Amino acid sequence: MAYLDLKNVSKSFAGTLAVKDFNLEIEKGTLVAFLGPSGCGKTTTLRMIAGFEQLDSGTILLDNSDISSVPPNRRDIGMVFQSYALFPNLTVRENIAFGLEMKKTPKKDAEKRVNQVLDMVRLQETAKRFPHQLSGGQQQRIALARALAVQPRVLLLDEPLSALDAEVRVVLRGEIRRIQSELAITTVYVTHDQEEALSISDKVVVMNKGIIEQVGAPEEIYRAPQTRFVATFIGTANQFHGKVDGRESVDCGIVRLLTEPLKDFINGQSVVVLVRPENIQVQLEPPGEGRWNSIPGVVETITFHGAVTRLGVNAGGQRVVADITVSNTKPVALNQKIWLQFTPDMCQVMVADE
Amino acid sequence: MDPLSTPKNETKKKLRPASWQVALVAIFLFYMLLPIISTYVFSVATRWDRTILPEGYTLEFYAKAIQASYFTITLRNSFILSISTVLVSLLIIVPTVYWVHTRLGRAKPLLDILMILPFGIPTVVLALALIQVYHFPPLARSPVLLIGAVVVYSMPFMYRPVSNALQALDVQTLTEAGQSLGANIFQVLYRIVIPNIVTGLLSGSLLVFSTVFAEYTLTSLIVGARFKTFPLLLVEFTRINGNIAAAFSVISFTIAWLVSMLILWVGSKGQKATTEGIRAH
């Protein structure tokens, strides 16, 4: 049974549809990330859960009761904002105690609770300071502590790390995940950063133009994207356009690609074959026999990315990118002729958009 | 030593104002202060029409000013008018501007334009129009109507600082943060918004107070002798004795100045943190 249940939720602003017929069940204690480009409706959906936006249609159930028309201050849902939104006139301690005070928690209990959450975010020493005396990362941790102090039923995070440096971002996302699992609090995390979404969530909801493209575990989203949008938005994917040619191959013009058995397609159907750059091997010699796809090409660009080096290859007029690591590939030079190889199970076949 | 300190010092040297800049500021100060200083001197001068400096000095005009009938009443009326106007302004403007900033952003340009109107409409026109429209009792020619009029007339002075303070605060997100923590809108206003815009509220109140304390046209036309204020008494005395009028000016100016100090002092108590916080925001 889902703990947080969004049923047929829709919302438009001034005639523009922001969220369209959104259906999602979130299990208790899990962390779900809403991932998508800006304007995809992820923040709007989050704000509807928080109660800051009214639904045009649909319902939101929390623990089996309809909260769609409950005002935000009575939903018992904590929120962390991109801009931290700490109250500048209150100290760290007062900020955290604010929610408890609103709940009329006895002073002693409140004080104990404030200390607990300060320990949780490891910032006990900042209790007497004002928000502007803290770094961005510290402020966001205090904001998290403040949201958690009242023990909300659901925690919402709206791009919580987008305003921080890359280094702090990585540390803090680990912290968020640690605290979330410790408390087993149901959490919705909005981000446009795929790495962030994939690394910390139990489930990722990929959104585009107000609709859900795919829901799944991070690995599932990456390894088995169900739509072309997901395949290209998450990570990088080479796209080969062609037509189904037989049971296990696609004719792409420059090459006939071998694939896994194509059960759901008919012969001659227009399809796109997607291949991730890290699944392509680069060979300097023409390949031998075997069930491999092999495309000859010329190296046009070499970009060093640290762990991998990305090659831009011209394969019969089509640009293909392939990632190589120093350890598994011999040095490659610009304008060198090479062979790109990948096995049929690395090919993901999708219906081409009209 | 910090290696950065040397270039810093150099910049400081370069930043010393040029002589023409000093001159410009001096001219400005002279222009602003001369009338005030002259009024002060005139109020204690025995005779000042044949010489560059007064021929003698006396406090007799102050004694006469304080002894004037109506002195206390007009002073009291001026205080009533100014303080009520400040309070009414705060009560109308703060919730409205807050609401526009959080919920009705589209109305902000309209409000901005509305707040210029009091500058555009001549006070005489405003007064005559109000007298015609509200010609029935109990409003007709009443102090209440006068307060209504000066609230409109002084509205921009309250609106600007409050609006700017809210603008600097990202008040929408703070409101939402408060709500998500269980606060209702009044708690959000009282605990979060108002403490963070105190500086704006204070400067607005100051401007409104001093504007209304010196207001003449509206008062004279709407209530006249029924509710005589200090500026009315002052103008009356310009026709009788210039020196006493100058003494009244000095008293009026000093009161406005003292009230400003008082408001600033009250505001600065416990406000340091907030101001710093907002600056850092």
XYZ file of C-alpha atoms in Angstrom:
635
model
C 0.000 0.000 0.000
C 1.394 3.346 -1.008
C 1.977 5.924 1.700
C 1.913 8.953 -0.572
C -0.366 8.464 -3.518
C -0.830 10.938 -6.370
C -3.828 10.133 -8.530
C -4.498 11.800 -11.887
C -2.963 15.053 -10.729
C -3.048 17.886 -13.262
C -2.082 21.534 -13.078
C -1.827 24.327 -15.583
C -0.663 27.914 -15.315
C -2.385 30.515 -17.484
C -3.426 27.871 -20.002
C -0.051 26.117 -20.133
C -0.161 22.572 -18.871
C 2.545 22.139 -16.223
C 1.643 18.688 -14.942
C -0.546 16.300 -16.877
C -2.385 13.350 -15.408
C 0.352 12.479 -12.939
C 0.034 9.098 -11.212
C 2.561 7.897 -8.688
C 2.639 5.696 -5.614
C 5.402 6.292 -3.108
C 6.160 3.661 -0.494
C 6.709 4.594 3.111
C 10.320 5.269 4.038
C 11.672 5.503 0.512
C 13.485 8.305 -1.247
C 12.022 9.131 -4.624
C 13.699 11.603 -6.965
C 11.813 13.670 -9.533
C 14.277 14.186 -12.344
C 13.867 16.218 -15.493
C 14.880 19.367 -17.344
C 13.643 22.736 -16.130
C 9.986 23.287 -16.882
C 9.192 19.566 -16.810
C 6.724 19.968 -13.935
C 8.784 18.367 -11.194
C 8.817 21.369 -8.898
C 5.132 22.060 -9.546
C 4.307 18.510 -8.512
C 6.382 18.882 -5.373
C 4.670 22.162 -4.541
C 1.292 20.511 -4.949
C 2.325 17.842 -2.453
C 3.451 20.609 -0.080
C 0.206 22.480 -0.588
C 1.699 25.622 -2.112
C -0.117 25.031 -5.401
C -3.713 23.989 -5.798
C -4.534 20.980 -7.946
C -6.663 21.569 -11.051
C -7.805 17.975 -10.882
C -6.869 14.705 -9.211
C -6.177 13.846 -5.588
C -3.205 13.449 -3.308
C -3.547 10.821 -0.592
C -1.228 10.731 2.383
C -1.572 7.698 4.596
C -4.952 7.010 2.997
C -6.439 10.416 3.655
C -7.055 13.039 1.005
C -4.845 16.055 1.650
C -5.543 17.850 -1.642
C -7.387 20.697 0.034
C -5.577 20.769 3.389
C -3.666 24.060 3.831
C 0.149 23.684 3.816
C 0.571 24.474 7.504
C -1.629 21.533 8.472
C -0.193 18.900 6.163
C 2.669 17.886 8.402
C 5.018 17.897 5.441
C 8.537 19.277 5.807
C 10.214 21.184 3.040
C 13.771 22.179 2.182
C 14.229 24.929 -0.394
C 16.949 25.647 -2.913
C 17.556 29.044 -1.318
C 17.670 27.529 2.226
C 14.954 29.967 3.375
C 16.279 30.192 6.914
C 14.676 33.029 8.875
C 17.350 35.746 8.955
C 16.084 37.287 12.186
C 16.365 34.057 14.169
C 19.430 32.148 15.345
C 20.080 28.599 14.212
C 18.522 27.256 17.398
C 15.465 29.494 17.052
C 15.100 28.536 13.415
C 15.032 24.856 14.260
C 12.726 25.418 17.222
C 10.271 27.424 15.112
C 8.205 24.463 13.958
C 8.148 22.945 17.442
C 6.972 26.256 18.819
C 4.153 26.361 16.264
C 3.188 22.892 17.411
C 3.223 24.143 21.018
C 5.792 21.549 22.056
C 6.773 21.966 25.730
C 9.977 23.980 26.011
C 12.074 21.212 27.489
C 11.088 18.682 24.845
C 11.678 21.242 22.141
C 15.159 21.978 23.408
C 15.980 18.280 23.493
C 14.678 17.809 19.985
C 16.671 20.780 18.662
C 19.838 19.270 20.103
C 18.997 15.914 18.555
C 18.623 17.272 15.037
C 21.664 19.510 15.442
C 23.641 16.371 16.278
C 22.102 14.648 13.315
C 23.414 17.284 10.909
C 26.618 17.609 12.961
C 26.356 21.340 13.528
C 25.852 21.573 17.279
C 28.443 24.369 17.513
C 26.473 26.730 15.274
C 23.374 26.841 17.481
C 23.808 30.437 18.596
C 24.793 31.883 15.256
C 22.621 33.654 12.749
C 22.053 32.124 9.315
C 24.182 34.700 7.496
C 27.155 33.656 9.607
C 27.081 30.167 8.106
C 28.311 28.828 4.772
C 25.814 27.735 2.157
C 26.331 24.074 2.945
C 25.867 24.686 6.671
C 22.735 26.731 6.038
C 21.231 23.955 3.992
C 22.029 21.417 6.710
C 20.299 23.648 9.238
C 17.340 23.944 6.892
C 17.220 20.159 6.762
C 17.426 19.956 10.560
C 14.643 22.524 10.846
C 12.389 20.543 8.526
C 13.105 17.307 10.388
C 12.712 18.733 13.890
C 8.930 18.525 13.762
C 9.070 14.908 12.558
C 7.020 15.467 9.424
C 5.231 12.628 7.695
C 6.919 13.433 4.401
C 10.080 15.389 3.604
C 10.239 17.384 0.385
C 13.512 18.692 -1.021
C 13.363 21.194 -3.866
C 16.725 21.250 -5.659
C 18.412 21.454 -2.247
C 21.960 21.371 -3.562
C 21.727 23.482 -6.698
C 23.077 26.615 -5.025
C 26.171 24.886 -3.629
C 29.674 24.128 -4.958
C 30.274 20.788 -6.609
C 32.343 19.472 -3.720
C 29.844 20.414 -0.996
C 27.086 19.034 -3.167
C 28.542 15.550 -3.219
C 29.193 15.497 0.532
C 25.783 16.864 1.397
C 23.855 14.501 -0.807
C 25.508 11.631 1.031
C 24.472 13.243 4.317
C 20.892 13.643 3.132
C 20.741 10.003 2.127
C 22.283 8.870 5.423
C 19.827 10.865 7.519
C 16.902 9.844 5.327
C 17.655 6.146 5.731
C 18.356 6.492 9.445
C 14.984 8.087 10.009
C 13.285 6.039 7.297
C 11.373 9.145 6.333
C 9.369 9.192 3.126
C 11.170 11.702 0.931
C 10.637 13.348 -2.430
C 13.728 14.919 -3.922
C 13.493 17.236 -6.912
C 16.585 17.704 -9.032
C 17.682 18.335 -12.592
C 21.011 16.666 -11.897
C 20.893 13.059 -13.073
C 23.974 12.009 -11.148
C 22.388 13.304 -7.956
C 19.096 11.540 -8.657
C 20.701 8.248 -9.617
C 23.112 8.205 -6.690
C 20.781 8.819 -3.774
C 17.316 7.560 -4.593
C 15.451 4.303 -4.268
C 13.312 5.220 -7.196
C 13.677 7.808 -9.941
C 10.750 9.461 -11.680
C 11.919 10.926 -14.979
C 9.647 13.732 -16.116
C 9.382 15.712 -19.310
C 6.853 18.317 -20.388
C 4.553 17.624 -17.477
C 4.334 13.872 -17.862
C 6.153 10.909 -16.365
C 8.491 9.328 -18.873
C 9.606 6.463 -16.678
C 9.606 5.331 -13.071
C 12.173 2.862 -11.847
C 15.204 2.071 -9.753
C 18.257 4.157 -10.735
C 19.947 1.248 -12.429
C 16.837 0.325 -14.346
C 16.472 3.892 -15.568
C 20.039 3.903 -16.794
C 20.275 0.379 -18.231
C 16.801 0.013 -19.642
C 15.374 3.375 -20.602
C 11.882 2.942 -21.952
C 11.658 6.113 -23.973
C 14.062 7.948 -26.190
C 13.818 10.957 -23.910
C 15.005 8.937 -20.920
C 17.767 7.320 -22.939
C 19.153 10.648 -24.095
C 18.471 12.648 -20.928
C 20.124 10.115 -18.625
C 23.716 9.728 -19.650
C 24.697 9.867 -23.311
C 23.432 7.557 -26.016
C 24.374 7.185 -29.662
C 21.337 6.971 -31.893
C 21.231 4.920 -35.066
C 18.077 5.372 -37.165
C 16.992 2.458 -39.294
C 14.368 -0.120 -40.167
C 13.824 -3.551 -38.671
C 15.404 -6.104 -40.984
C 14.721 -9.652 -39.937
C 14.339 -11.033 -36.413
C 17.612 -9.875 -34.933
C 18.881 -6.945 -36.920
C 18.239 -3.363 -37.922
C 19.339 -1.851 -41.199
C 20.789 1.544 -40.445
C 22.158 2.433 -43.867
C 25.801 2.786 -42.863
C 25.675 -0.560 -41.108
C 23.380 -3.471 -40.373
C 23.223 -3.751 -36.608
C 22.777 -7.073 -34.856
C 20.439 -6.899 -31.895
C 18.707 -9.127 -29.390
C 15.564 -10.842 -30.780
C 13.088 -8.097 -31.773
C 9.807 -9.452 -30.446
C 7.700 -6.324 -30.334
C 8.554 -5.004 -33.763
C 7.441 -5.811 -37.272
C 9.699 -6.122 -40.262
C 10.411 -2.772 -41.912
C 9.315 -0.724 -38.921
C 11.227 2.537 -38.359
C 13.280 2.271 -35.214
C 16.139 3.910 -33.346
C 18.961 1.848 -31.932
C 20.585 3.344 -28.852
C 24.112 2.486 -27.750
C 25.841 4.013 -24.720
C 29.389 5.302 -25.390
C 30.858 3.262 -22.538
C 29.559 0.065 -24.136
C 31.529 0.629 -27.314
C 35.010 -0.816 -27.640
C 37.544 0.788 -29.886
C 39.780 -1.491 -31.977
C 42.690 -0.457 -34.125
C 42.516 -3.541 -36.336
C 39.599 -4.830 -38.433
C 37.641 -7.274 -36.294
C 37.640 -11.025 -36.666
C 34.601 -13.239 -36.852
C 31.970 -13.311 -34.102
C 28.562 -11.920 -33.207
C 29.756 -8.356 -32.910
C 28.593 -5.125 -34.389
C 31.497 -3.368 -35.979
C 31.504 0.062 -37.552
C 34.598 1.581 -39.138
C 35.232 5.249 -38.551
C 37.746 8.073 -38.262
C 38.584 9.790 -34.962
C 37.581 13.453 -35.197
C 37.795 14.646 -31.597
C 39.480 13.429 -28.424
C 38.224 14.872 -25.130
C 39.818 13.972 -21.854
C 37.287 13.518 -19.022
C 39.523 12.174 -16.283
C 38.477 8.591 -15.776
C 37.594 8.162 -19.427
C 38.532 9.721 -22.719
C 35.673 10.434 -25.098
C 36.261 9.933 -28.799
C 34.127 11.614 -31.407
C 34.135 9.329 -34.418
C 32.893 9.935 -37.928
C 31.356 6.647 -38.998
C 30.253 6.950 -42.587
C 28.857 10.446 -42.024
C 27.269 9.748 -38.654
C 28.893 11.039 -35.506
C 29.360 8.367 -32.856
C 30.906 8.900 -29.425
C 32.772 6.190 -27.585
C 34.362 6.282 -24.138
C 37.715 4.596 -23.663
C 39.866 4.166 -20.617
C 43.619 4.329 -20.778
C 43.914 0.806 -19.392
C 41.765 -0.979 -21.931
C 42.693 0.776 -25.136
C 45.860 1.481 -27.025
C 46.599 5.173 -27.626
C 44.484 6.670 -30.362
C 45.365 9.687 -32.493
C 43.264 12.208 -34.368
C 42.250 11.164 -37.891
C 43.178 7.582 -37.135
C 41.018 4.874 -38.649
C 39.421 2.664 -36.024
C 36.649 0.098 -35.584
C 33.824 0.620 -33.111
C 32.588 -2.666 -31.653
C 29.704 -3.612 -29.431
C 27.702 -6.732 -28.719
C 24.014 -7.109 -29.732
C 22.851 -6.962 -26.093
C 24.227 -3.431 -25.840
C 21.741 -2.262 -28.475
C 18.472 -0.875 -27.208
C 15.837 -0.694 -29.913
C 12.994 1.828 -29.748
C 10.201 2.900 -32.016
C 11.217 6.050 -33.893
C 9.143 9.151 -33.192
C 7.108 10.383 -36.110
C 51.712 40.139 6.519
C 48.883 39.250 4.269
C 50.184 39.626 0.727
C 46.852 41.070 -0.292
C 47.087 44.009 2.080
C 49.502 46.043 0.000
C 47.338 46.419 -3.105
C 44.385 47.047 -0.796
C 46.150 50.055 0.733
C 46.971 51.367 -2.698
C 43.322 51.199 -3.692
C 42.442 53.121 -0.571
C 44.815 55.908 -1.529
C 43.361 56.083 -4.982
C 39.885 56.286 -3.517
C 40.564 59.557 -1.680
C 38.051 62.039 -3.125
C 39.281 64.622 -5.593
C 39.061 68.285 -4.617
C 36.175 68.944 -7.026
C 34.245 66.150 -5.321
C 34.831 67.721 -1.923
C 33.709 71.082 -3.307
C 30.558 69.557 -4.760
C 29.607 68.003 -1.432
C 30.362 71.273 0.353
C 28.118 73.240 -2.001
C 25.347 70.707 -1.515
C 25.618 70.849 2.269
C 25.696 74.657 2.240
C 22.576 74.704 0.030
C 20.751 72.284 2.323
C 21.827 73.730 5.646
C 21.735 77.467 5.010
C 17.929 77.867 5.343
C 17.887 75.820 8.530
C 20.752 77.717 10.097
C 19.206 81.045 9.080
C 15.903 80.071 10.647
C 17.633 79.110 13.874
C 19.561 82.360 13.982
C 16.520 84.438 13.003
C 14.509 82.943 15.855
C 16.990 84.343 18.397
C 17.875 87.600 16.624
C 16.765 90.985 17.983
C 17.176 92.810 14.717
C 18.617 91.416 11.481
C 17.928 93.644 8.523
C 20.758 96.173 8.462
C 23.767 93.975 9.180
C 25.227 90.702 7.944
C 24.941 89.153 11.392
C 22.134 89.956 13.828
C 22.570 93.024 16.001
C 21.694 91.146 19.181
C 20.382 87.881 20.516
C 17.330 87.059 22.656
C 15.107 84.160 23.665
C 12.034 86.349 23.983
C 10.435 84.958 20.784
C 10.503 81.458 22.206
C 8.818 82.654 25.350
C 6.182 84.375 23.230
C 5.765 81.297 21.036
C 5.210 79.004 23.990
C 2.818 81.444 25.605
C 0.744 81.787 22.439
C -2.804 80.556 22.873
C -3.336 77.302 20.959
C 0.347 76.380 21.311
C -0.330 73.206 23.315
C -3.537 72.328 21.503
C -2.007 72.617 18.043
C 1.001 70.652 19.140
C -1.271 67.951 20.528
C -3.378 67.928 17.361
C -0.286 67.603 15.207
C 0.869 64.630 17.237
C -2.585 63.012 17.015
C -2.673 63.541 13.269
C 0.881 62.306 12.612
C 0.720 59.262 14.850
C -2.708 58.161 13.600
C -1.530 58.560 10.035
C 1.538 56.433 10.689
C -0.581 53.712 12.315
C -3.261 53.704 9.596
C -0.537 53.648 6.936
C 1.183 50.684 8.551
C -2.077 48.781 8.889
C -3.079 49.344 5.271
C 0.243 49.233 3.496
C 2.087 46.366 5.171
C -0.519 43.619 4.604
C -1.269 44.903 1.099
C 2.328 45.023 -0.037
C 3.021 41.663 1.590
C 0.064 40.152 -0.180
C 1.096 41.609 -3.529
C 4.645 40.321 -3.051
C 3.605 36.783 -2.192
C 0.370 36.105 -3.977
C -0.337 38.734 -6.588
C 2.927 39.665 -8.274
C 1.017 40.849 -11.324
C -0.516 43.696 -9.318
C 2.873 45.134 -8.382
C 3.304 47.402 -11.429
C -0.194 48.754 -10.824
C 0.614 49.455 -7.204
C 3.885 51.116 -8.211
C 1.977 53.486 -10.489
C -0.723 54.167 -7.905
C 1.952 55.147 -5.449
C 3.219 57.879 -7.737
C -0.218 59.481 -8.049
C -0.112 61.397 -4.742
C 2.926 63.224 -6.113
C 1.092 64.028 -9.323
C -2.170 65.339 -7.896
C -1.936 68.863 -6.459
C -2.825 68.835 -2.769
C -5.385 71.581 -3.288
C -7.218 69.470 -5.856
C -7.132 66.447 -3.556
C -8.497 68.483 -0.644
C -11.302 70.128 -2.623
C -12.310 66.813 -4.184
C -12.455 65.121 -0.788
C -14.509 67.967 0.687
C -17.011 67.659 -2.163
C -17.307 63.891 -2.074
C -17.474 63.539 1.704
C -19.751 66.477 2.386
C -22.044 64.554 4.733
C -21.662 64.155 8.492
C -19.895 62.723 10.349
C -17.088 62.728 7.782
C -17.550 66.231 6.419
C -14.659 68.472 7.433
C -13.745 66.068 10.249
C -10.296 65.122 11.544
C -11.106 61.557 10.415
C -11.452 62.733 6.832
C -8.214 64.656 7.276
C -6.424 61.515 8.464
C -7.795 59.650 5.449
C -6.498 62.394 3.177
C -3.013 62.584 4.649
C -2.753 58.796 4.596
C -3.259 58.928 0.836
C -0.997 61.923 0.499
C 1.855 60.340 2.459
C 1.333 56.779 1.196
C 4.342 56.675 -1.167
C 6.630 57.411 1.743
C 5.441 54.279 3.521
C 5.075 52.140 0.428
C 8.583 52.529 -0.987
C 10.642 51.456 2.028
C 8.265 48.605 2.888
C 8.183 47.337 -0.676
C 11.963 47.536 -0.989
C 12.465 45.690 2.297
C 10.135 42.905 1.195
C 11.821 42.760 -2.184
C 15.186 42.195 -0.543
C 13.849 39.362 1.570
C 12.498 36.700 -0.828
C 9.425 36.843 1.315
C 7.527 34.246 -0.698
C 9.974 31.446 0.089
C 10.215 32.493 3.741
C 6.432 32.423 3.968
C 6.330 28.959 2.484
C 9.072 27.795 4.830
C 7.039 29.115 7.754
C 3.884 27.455 6.511
C 5.580 24.110 6.008
C 6.625 24.339 9.667
C 3.027 24.730 10.744
C 2.693 28.515 11.004
C -0.447 30.240 9.794
C -0.279 33.477 7.847
C -0.507 35.693 10.930
C 2.259 33.816 12.677
C 4.362 34.113 9.534
C 3.748 37.863 9.410
C 4.340 38.437 13.096
C 7.299 36.124 13.657
C 9.125 36.215 10.352
C 8.109 38.951 7.948
C 7.719 41.958 10.235
C 10.922 41.400 12.267
C 12.812 41.207 8.992
C 11.426 44.408 7.506
C 11.593 46.517 10.665
C 14.142 48.804 9.047
C 11.755 49.487 6.183
C 8.829 50.007 8.537
C 10.854 52.449 10.614
C 12.052 54.550 7.732
C 8.532 54.559 6.300
C 7.082 55.645 9.628
C 9.725 58.350 9.971
C 9.049 59.791 6.547
C 5.293 59.723 7.055
C 5.540 61.256 10.501
C 7.717 64.159 9.453
C 5.723 64.785 6.265
C 2.417 64.852 8.109
C 3.778 66.855 11.031
C 4.586 69.672 8.616
C 1.458 69.268 6.458
C -0.398 72.552 5.833
C -2.593 72.572 2.709
C -4.835 69.573 3.411
C -5.309 70.503 7.052
C -6.091 74.102 6.287
C -8.628 73.271 3.572
C -10.328 70.225 5.105
C -10.590 71.094 8.792
C -9.158 74.594 9.147
C -9.845 76.096 12.543
C -11.844 73.047 13.712
C -8.684 71.036 14.226
C -5.810 73.464 14.234
C -2.391 71.890 13.844
C 1.042 73.273 14.466
C 1.800 74.282 10.850
C -1.452 76.280 10.802
C -0.368 78.179 13.876
C 3.050 78.730 12.346
C 1.627 80.186 9.146
C -0.681 82.367 11.198
C 2.325 83.850 12.971
C 4.265 84.541 9.772
C 1.697 87.299 9.251
C 2.134 88.619 12.813
C 5.788 88.255 13.717
C 8.492 86.639 11.625
C 10.744 85.952 14.570
C 8.064 84.090 16.473
C 7.237 82.138 13.323
C 10.913 81.246 13.080
C 10.816 80.073 16.685
C 7.829 77.887 15.807
C 9.753 76.466 12.862
C 12.661 75.627 15.074
C 10.348 73.951 17.605
C 8.619 71.972 14.853
C 11.911 70.973 13.300
C 13.349 69.949 16.640
C 10.322 67.825 17.471
C 10.507 66.025 14.127
C 14.187 65.502 14.723
C 13.677 64.162 18.253
C 10.921 61.836 17.103
C 13.204 60.528 14.360
C 15.907 59.861 16.905
C 13.426 58.128 19.156
C 12.105 55.887 16.387
C 15.619 55.032 15.257
C 16.675 54.281 18.807
C 13.692 52.033 19.458
C 14.342 50.328 16.163
C 18.023 49.798 16.733
C 17.358 47.996 20.011
C 17.655 44.331 19.261
C 17.625 45.070 15.581
C 21.316 44.756 14.907
C 21.165 41.092 14.112
C 18.256 41.477 11.764
C 19.807 44.297 9.819
C 23.006 42.324 9.432
C 21.007 39.310 8.465
C 19.159 41.162 5.777
C 22.306 42.712 4.468
C 23.839 39.263 4.157
C 20.714 37.856 2.594
